[in-house]
PDB file of C-alpha atoms in Angstrom:
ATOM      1  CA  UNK A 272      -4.642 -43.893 -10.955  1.00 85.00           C
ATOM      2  CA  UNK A 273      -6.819 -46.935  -9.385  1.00 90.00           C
ATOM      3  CA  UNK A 274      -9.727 -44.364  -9.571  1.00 95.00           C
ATOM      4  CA  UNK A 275     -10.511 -44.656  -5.815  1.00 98.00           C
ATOM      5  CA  UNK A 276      -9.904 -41.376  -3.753  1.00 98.00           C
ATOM      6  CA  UNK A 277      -8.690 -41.377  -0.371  1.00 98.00           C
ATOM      7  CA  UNK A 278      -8.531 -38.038   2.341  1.00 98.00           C
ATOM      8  CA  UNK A 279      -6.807 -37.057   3.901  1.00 98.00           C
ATOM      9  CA  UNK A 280      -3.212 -38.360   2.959  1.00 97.00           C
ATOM     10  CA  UNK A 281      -1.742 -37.729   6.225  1.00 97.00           C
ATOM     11  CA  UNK A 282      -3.049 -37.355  10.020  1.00 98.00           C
ATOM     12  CA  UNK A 283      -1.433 -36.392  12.719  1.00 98.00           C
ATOM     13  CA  UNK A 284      -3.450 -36.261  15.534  1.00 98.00           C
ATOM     14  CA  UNK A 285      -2.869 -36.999  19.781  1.00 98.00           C
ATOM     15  CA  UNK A 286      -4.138 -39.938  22.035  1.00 98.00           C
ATOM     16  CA  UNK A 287      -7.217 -40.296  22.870  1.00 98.00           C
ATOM     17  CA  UNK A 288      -8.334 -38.338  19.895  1.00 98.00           C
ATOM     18  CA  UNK A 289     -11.214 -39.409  17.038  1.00 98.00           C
ATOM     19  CA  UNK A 290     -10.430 -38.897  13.512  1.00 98.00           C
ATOM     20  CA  UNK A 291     -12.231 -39.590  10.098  1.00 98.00           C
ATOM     21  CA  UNK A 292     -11.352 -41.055   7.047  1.00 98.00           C
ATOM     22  CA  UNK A 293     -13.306 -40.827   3.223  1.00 98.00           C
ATOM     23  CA  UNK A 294     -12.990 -42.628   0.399  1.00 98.00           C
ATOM     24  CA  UNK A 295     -14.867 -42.222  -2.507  1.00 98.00           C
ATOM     25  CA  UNK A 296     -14.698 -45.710  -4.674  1.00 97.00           C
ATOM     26  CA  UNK A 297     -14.219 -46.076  -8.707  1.00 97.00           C
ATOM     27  CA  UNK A 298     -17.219 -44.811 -10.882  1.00 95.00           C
ATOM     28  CA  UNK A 299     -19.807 -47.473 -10.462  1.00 92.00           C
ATOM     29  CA  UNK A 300     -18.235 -49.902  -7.526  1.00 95.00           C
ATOM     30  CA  UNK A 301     -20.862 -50.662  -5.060  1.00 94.00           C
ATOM     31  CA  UNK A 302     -18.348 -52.117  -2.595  1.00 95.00           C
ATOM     32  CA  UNK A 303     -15.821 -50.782  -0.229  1.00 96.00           C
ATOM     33  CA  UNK A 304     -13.468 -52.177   1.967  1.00 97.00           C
ATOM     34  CA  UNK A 305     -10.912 -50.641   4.756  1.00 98.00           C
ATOM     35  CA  UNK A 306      -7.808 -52.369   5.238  1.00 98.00           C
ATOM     36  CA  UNK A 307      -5.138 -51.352   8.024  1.00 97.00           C
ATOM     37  CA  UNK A 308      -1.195 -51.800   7.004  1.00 96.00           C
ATOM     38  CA  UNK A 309       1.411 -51.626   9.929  1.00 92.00           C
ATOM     39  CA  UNK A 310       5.084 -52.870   9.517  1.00 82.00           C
ATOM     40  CA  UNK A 311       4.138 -56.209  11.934  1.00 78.00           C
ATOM     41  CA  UNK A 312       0.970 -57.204  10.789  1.00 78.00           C
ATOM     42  CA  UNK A 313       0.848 -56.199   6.777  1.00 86.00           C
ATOM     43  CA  UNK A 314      -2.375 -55.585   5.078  1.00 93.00           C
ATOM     44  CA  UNK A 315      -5.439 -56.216   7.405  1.00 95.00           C
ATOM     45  CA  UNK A 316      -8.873 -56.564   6.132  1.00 95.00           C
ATOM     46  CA  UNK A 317     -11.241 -54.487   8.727  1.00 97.00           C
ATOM     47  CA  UNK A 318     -14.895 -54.084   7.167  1.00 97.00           C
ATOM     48  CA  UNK A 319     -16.357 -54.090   3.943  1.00 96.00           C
ATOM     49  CA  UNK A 320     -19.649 -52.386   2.691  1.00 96.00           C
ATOM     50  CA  UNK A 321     -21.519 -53.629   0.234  1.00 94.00           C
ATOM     51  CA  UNK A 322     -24.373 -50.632  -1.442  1.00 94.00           C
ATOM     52  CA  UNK A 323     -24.827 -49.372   1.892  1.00 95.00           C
ATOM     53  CA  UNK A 324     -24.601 -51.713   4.250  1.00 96.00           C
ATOM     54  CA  UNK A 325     -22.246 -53.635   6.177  1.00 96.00           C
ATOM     55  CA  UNK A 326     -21.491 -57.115   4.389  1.00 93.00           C
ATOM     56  CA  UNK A 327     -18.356 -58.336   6.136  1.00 94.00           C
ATOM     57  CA  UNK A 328     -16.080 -57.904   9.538  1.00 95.00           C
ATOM     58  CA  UNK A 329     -12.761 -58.760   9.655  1.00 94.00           C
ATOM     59  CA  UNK A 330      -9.921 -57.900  12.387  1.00 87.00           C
ATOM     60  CA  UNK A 331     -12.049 -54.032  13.305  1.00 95.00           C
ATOM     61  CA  UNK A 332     -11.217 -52.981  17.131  1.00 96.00           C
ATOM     62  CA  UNK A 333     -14.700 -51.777  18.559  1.00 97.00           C
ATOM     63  CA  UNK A 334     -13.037 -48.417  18.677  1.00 97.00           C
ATOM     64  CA  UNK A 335     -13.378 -48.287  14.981  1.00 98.00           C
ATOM     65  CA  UNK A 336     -16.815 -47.921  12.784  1.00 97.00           C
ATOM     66  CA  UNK A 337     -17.330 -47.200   9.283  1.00 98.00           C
ATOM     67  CA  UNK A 338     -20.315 -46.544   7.379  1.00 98.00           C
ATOM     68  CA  UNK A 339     -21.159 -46.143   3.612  1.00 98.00           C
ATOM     69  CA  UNK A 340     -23.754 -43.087   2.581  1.00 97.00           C
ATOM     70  CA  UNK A 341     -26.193 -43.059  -0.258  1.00 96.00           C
ATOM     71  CA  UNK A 342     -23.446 -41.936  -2.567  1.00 96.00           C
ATOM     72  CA  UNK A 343     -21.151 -44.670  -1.640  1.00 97.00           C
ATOM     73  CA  UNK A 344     -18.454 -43.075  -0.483  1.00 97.00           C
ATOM     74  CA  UNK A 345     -17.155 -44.241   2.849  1.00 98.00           C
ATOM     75  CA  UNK A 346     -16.012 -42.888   5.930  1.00 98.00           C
ATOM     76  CA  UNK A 347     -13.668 -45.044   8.831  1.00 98.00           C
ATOM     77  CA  UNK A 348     -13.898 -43.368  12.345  1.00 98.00           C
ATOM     78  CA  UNK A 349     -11.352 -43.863  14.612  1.00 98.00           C
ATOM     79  CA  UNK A 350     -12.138 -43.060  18.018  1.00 98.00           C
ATOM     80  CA  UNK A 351      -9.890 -43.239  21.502  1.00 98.00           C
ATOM     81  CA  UNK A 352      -6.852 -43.527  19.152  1.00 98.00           C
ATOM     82  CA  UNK A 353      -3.967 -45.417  21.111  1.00 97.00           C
ATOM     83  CA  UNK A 354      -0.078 -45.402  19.854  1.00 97.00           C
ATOM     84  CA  UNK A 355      -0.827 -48.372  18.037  1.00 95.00           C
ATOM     85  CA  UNK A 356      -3.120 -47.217  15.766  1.00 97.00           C
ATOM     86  CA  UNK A 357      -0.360 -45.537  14.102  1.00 97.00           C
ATOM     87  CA  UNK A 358      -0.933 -47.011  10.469  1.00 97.00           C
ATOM     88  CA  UNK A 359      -1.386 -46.646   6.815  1.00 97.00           C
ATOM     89  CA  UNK A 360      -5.210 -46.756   6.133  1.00 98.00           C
ATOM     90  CA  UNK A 361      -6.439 -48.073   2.812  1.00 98.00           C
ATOM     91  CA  UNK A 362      -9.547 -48.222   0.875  1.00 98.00           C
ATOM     92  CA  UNK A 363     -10.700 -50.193  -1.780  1.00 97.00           C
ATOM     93  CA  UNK A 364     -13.363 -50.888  -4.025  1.00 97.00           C
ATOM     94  CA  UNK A 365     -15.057 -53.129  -6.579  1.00 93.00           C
ATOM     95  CA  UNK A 366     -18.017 -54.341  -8.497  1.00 86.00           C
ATOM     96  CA  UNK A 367     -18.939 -57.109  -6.167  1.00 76.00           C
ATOM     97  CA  UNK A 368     -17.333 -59.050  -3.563  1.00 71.00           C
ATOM     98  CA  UNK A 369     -14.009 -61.331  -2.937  1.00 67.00           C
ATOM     99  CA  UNK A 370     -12.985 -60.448  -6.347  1.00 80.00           C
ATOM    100  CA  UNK A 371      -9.730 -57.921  -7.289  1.00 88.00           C
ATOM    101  CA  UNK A 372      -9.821 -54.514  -5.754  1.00 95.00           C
ATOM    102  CA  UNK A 373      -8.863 -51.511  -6.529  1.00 96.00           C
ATOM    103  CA  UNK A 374      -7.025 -49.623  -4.108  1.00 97.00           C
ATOM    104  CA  UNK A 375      -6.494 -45.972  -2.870  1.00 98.00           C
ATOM    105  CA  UNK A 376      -2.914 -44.338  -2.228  1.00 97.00           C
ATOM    106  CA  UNK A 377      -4.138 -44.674   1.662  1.00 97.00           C
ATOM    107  CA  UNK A 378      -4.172 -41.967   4.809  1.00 98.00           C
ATOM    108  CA  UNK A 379      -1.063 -42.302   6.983  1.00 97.00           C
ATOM    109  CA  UNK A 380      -1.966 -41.865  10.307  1.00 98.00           C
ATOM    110  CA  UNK A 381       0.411 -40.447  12.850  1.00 97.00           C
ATOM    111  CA  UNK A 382      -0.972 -41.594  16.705  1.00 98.00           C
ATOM    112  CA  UNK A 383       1.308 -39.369  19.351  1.00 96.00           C
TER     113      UNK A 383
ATOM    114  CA  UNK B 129      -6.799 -71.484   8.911  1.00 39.00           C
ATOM    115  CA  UNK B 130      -6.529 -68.722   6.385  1.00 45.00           C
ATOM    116  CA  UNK B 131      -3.382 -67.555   5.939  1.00 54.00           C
ATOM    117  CA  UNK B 132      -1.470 -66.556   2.498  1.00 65.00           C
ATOM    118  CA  UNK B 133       2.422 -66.419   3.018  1.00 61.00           C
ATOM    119  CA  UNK B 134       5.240 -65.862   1.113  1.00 54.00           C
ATOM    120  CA  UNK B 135       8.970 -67.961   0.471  1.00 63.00           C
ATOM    121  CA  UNK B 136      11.342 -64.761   1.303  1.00 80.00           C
ATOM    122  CA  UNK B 137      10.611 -61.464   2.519  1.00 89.00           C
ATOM    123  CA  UNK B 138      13.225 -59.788  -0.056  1.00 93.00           C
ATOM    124  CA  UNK B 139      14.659 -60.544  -3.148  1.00 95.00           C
ATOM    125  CA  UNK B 140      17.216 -58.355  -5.248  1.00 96.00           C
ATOM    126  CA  UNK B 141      17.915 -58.912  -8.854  1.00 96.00           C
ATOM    127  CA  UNK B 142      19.899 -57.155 -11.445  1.00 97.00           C
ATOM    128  CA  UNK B 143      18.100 -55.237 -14.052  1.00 97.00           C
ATOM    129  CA  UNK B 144      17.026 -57.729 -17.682  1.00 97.00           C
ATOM    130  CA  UNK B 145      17.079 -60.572 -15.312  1.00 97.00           C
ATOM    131  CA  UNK B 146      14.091 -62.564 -14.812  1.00 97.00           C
ATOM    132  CA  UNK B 147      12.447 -62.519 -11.168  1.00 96.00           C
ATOM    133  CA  UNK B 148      10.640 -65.241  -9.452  1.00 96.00           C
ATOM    134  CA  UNK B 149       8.266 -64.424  -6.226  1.00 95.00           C
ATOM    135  CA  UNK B 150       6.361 -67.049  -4.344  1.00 94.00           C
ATOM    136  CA  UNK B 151       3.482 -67.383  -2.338  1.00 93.00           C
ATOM    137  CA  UNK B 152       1.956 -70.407  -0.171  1.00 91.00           C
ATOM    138  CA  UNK B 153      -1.150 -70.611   0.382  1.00 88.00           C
ATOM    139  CA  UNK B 154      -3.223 -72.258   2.952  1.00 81.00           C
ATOM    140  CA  UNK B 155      -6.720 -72.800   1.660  1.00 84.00           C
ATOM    141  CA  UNK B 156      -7.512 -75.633  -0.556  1.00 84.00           C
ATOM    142  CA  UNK B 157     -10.807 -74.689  -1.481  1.00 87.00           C
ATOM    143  CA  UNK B 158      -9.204 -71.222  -2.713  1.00 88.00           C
ATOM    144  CA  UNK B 159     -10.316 -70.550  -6.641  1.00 91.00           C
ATOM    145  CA  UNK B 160      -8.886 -67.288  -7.100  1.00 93.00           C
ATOM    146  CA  UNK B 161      -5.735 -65.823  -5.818  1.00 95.00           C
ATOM    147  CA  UNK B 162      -4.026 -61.964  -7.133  1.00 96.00           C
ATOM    148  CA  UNK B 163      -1.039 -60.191  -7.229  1.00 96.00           C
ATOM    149  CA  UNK B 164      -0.606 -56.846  -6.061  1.00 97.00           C
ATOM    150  CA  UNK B 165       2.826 -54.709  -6.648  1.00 97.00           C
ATOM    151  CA  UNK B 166       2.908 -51.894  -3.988  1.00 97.00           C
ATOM    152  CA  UNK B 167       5.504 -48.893  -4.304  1.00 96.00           C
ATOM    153  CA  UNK B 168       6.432 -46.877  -1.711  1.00 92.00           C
ATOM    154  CA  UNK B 169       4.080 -43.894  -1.036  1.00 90.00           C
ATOM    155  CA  UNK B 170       1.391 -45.921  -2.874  1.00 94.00           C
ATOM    156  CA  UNK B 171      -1.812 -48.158  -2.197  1.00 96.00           C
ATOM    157  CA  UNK B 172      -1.636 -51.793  -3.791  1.00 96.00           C
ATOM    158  CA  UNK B 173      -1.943 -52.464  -7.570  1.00 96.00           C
ATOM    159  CA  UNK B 174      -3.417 -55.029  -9.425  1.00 95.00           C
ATOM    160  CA  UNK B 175      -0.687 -56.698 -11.482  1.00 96.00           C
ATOM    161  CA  UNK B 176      -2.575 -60.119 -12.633  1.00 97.00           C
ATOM    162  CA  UNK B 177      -4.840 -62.721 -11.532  1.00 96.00           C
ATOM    163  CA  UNK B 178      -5.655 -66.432 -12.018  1.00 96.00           C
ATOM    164  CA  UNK B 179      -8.387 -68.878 -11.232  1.00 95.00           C
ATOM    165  CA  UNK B 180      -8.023 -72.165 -10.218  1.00 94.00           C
ATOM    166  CA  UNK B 181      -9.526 -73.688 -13.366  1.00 95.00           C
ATOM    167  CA  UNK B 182      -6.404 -72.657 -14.646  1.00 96.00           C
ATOM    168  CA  UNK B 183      -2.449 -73.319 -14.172  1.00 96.00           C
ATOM    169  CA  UNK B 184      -0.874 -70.530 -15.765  1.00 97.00           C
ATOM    170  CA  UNK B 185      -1.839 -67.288 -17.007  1.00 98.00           C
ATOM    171  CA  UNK B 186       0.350 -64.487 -18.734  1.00 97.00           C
ATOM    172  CA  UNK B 187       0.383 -60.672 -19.110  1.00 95.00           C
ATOM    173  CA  UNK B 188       2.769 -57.917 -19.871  1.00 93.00           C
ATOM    174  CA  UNK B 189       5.843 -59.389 -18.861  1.00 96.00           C
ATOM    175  CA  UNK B 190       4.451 -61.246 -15.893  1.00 98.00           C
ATOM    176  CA  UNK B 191       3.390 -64.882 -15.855  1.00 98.00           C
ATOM    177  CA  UNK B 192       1.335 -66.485 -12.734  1.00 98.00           C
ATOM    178  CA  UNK B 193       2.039 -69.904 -12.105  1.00 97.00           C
ATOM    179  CA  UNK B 194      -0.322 -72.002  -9.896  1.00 97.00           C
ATOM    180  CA  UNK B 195       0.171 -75.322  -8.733  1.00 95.00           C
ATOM    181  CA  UNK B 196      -2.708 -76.847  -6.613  1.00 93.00           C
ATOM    182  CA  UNK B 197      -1.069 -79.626  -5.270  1.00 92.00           C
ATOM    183  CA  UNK B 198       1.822 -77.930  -3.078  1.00 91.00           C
ATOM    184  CA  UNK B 199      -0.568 -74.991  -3.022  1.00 92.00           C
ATOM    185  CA  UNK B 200       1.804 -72.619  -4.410  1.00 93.00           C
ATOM    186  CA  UNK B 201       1.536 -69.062  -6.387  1.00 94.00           C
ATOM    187  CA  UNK B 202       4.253 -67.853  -7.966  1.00 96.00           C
ATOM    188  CA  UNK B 203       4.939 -64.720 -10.070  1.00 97.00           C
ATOM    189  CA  UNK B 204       7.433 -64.400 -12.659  1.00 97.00           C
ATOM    190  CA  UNK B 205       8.762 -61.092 -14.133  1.00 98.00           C
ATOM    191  CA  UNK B 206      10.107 -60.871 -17.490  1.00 97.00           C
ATOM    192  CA  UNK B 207      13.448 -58.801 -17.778  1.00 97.00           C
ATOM    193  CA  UNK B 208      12.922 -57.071 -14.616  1.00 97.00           C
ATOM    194  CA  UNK B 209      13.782 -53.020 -14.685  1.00 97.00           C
ATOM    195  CA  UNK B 210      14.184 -50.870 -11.901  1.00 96.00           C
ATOM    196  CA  UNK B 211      10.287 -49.367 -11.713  1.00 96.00           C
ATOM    197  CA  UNK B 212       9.748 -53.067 -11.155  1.00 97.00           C
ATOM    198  CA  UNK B 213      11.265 -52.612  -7.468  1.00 97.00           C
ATOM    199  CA  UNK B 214       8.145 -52.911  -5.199  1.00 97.00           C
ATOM    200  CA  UNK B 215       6.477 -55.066  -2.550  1.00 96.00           C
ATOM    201  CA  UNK B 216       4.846 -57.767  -4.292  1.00 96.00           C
ATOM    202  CA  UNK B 217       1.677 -59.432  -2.385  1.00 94.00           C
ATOM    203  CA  UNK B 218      -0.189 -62.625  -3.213  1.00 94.00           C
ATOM    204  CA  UNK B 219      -4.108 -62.493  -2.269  1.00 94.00           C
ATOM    205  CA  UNK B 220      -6.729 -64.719  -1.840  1.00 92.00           C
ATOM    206  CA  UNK B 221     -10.307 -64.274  -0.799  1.00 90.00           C
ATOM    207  CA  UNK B 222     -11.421 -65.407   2.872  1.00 88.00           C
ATOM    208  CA  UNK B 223     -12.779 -68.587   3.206  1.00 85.00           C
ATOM    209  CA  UNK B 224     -16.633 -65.898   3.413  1.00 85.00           C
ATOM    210  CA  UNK B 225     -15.995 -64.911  -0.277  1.00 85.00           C
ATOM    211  CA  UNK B 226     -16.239 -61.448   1.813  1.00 87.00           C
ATOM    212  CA  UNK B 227     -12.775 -59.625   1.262  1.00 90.00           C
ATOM    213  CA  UNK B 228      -9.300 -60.421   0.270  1.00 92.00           C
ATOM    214  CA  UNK B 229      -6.405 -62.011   2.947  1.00 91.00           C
ATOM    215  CA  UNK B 230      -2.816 -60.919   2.075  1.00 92.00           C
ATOM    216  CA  UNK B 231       0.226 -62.392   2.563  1.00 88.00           C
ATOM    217  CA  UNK B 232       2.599 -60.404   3.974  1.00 85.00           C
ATOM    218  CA  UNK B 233       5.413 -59.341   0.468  1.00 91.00           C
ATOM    219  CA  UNK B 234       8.446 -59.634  -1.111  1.00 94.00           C
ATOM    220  CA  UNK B 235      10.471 -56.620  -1.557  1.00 95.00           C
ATOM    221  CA  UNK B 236      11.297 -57.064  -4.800  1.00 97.00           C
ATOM    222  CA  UNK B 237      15.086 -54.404  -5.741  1.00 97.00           C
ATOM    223  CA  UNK B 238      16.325 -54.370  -9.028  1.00 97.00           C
ATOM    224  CA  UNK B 239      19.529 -52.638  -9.413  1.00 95.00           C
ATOM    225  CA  UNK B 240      20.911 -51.660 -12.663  1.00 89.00           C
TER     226      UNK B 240
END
């Protein structure tokens, strides 16, 4: 157990639809990170909080937004879903930043 | 740019053998690079790390070999057994310091 907790595990939801994802990170991690993983394009780094606020960007569609509350757990909204977004969504945490993570056991998400 | 890849996409072994993954990396100015062993159903896990001060580095049965000058990672398991049989990712941070880039795995089956 990586000590990070991910909700749900599985979402099933239609096009065109807006979902939410938590995570709540290890005891005492101030950082968070979402990653997408689809069979073609592996494990994709989309944002990363830092204590609150944003810290980094990587390959997040505008469609997508995250945000990290007082208690820094993390939520990753996914709005105007498209077939595509069909996915395994992970979160991670750690102490600081671009050092090992620790990861959650993800959210599949079902687009149909 | 950055990019993290790996040798083979699969690899199969028979259990007590000894397993060899690689991993290319891109980045020259990279001082830190991880291995993650995923099972299916499961978010990443941190198997070992190295930084580039160093050329080797061991741990329960798995040694990580780095070699600078091809800019190569590999990961070597000791008398592989069949809960060893996992997707096995290299990772290095982005060139921001931000988040971790992944390559994209070995499926790693051990049969016994």
């Amino acid at each position: 157990d990586s000590g990070v907790t991910q909700t749900p595990k599985h979402l099933i939801t239609a096009t065109g639809q807006r979902v939410t994802l938590r995570c709540s990170p290890r005891s005492g991690d101030l950082s968070v990170y979402w990653y997408q993983q689809s069979l073609d394009q592996g494990l994709q780094f989309l944002i990363q909080y830092y204590n609150g606020e944003e810290r980094a960007k990587g390959n997040i569609l505008e469609r997508f937004s995250a945000q990290q509350f007082p208690d820094l757990h993390s939520e990753l909204n996914l709005s105007s879903l498209e077939l595509g977004d069909s996915a395994l969504y992970f979160c991670a945490s750690s102490t600081g930043s671009g050092e090992k993570l620790f990861f959650g056991s993800g959210t599949q998400l079902s687009v149909l | 740019g950055e990019s993290v890849g790996l040798h083979l996409p699969t690899l199969s072994v028979q259990e007590g053998d000894n397993s060899i993954i690689n991993c290319a990396y891109s980045n020259s100015a990279s001082d830190y690079f991880i291995w993650y062993k995923q099972e299916s159903g499961k978010g990443p896990q941190f198997i070992i790390d190295i930084r580039s001060n160093m050329d080797k580095r061991q741990g329960q049965r798995v040694t990580v070999l780095l070699n600078k000058t091809v800019k190569h990672l590999s990961l070597q398991i000791a008398a592989t057994q069949p809960g060893d049989s996992a997707v096995y990712f290299c990772a290095e941070p982005n060139q921001a310091g931000t988040a971790l880039i992944f390559g994209k795995g070995t499926t790693l089956s051990v049969s016994s």
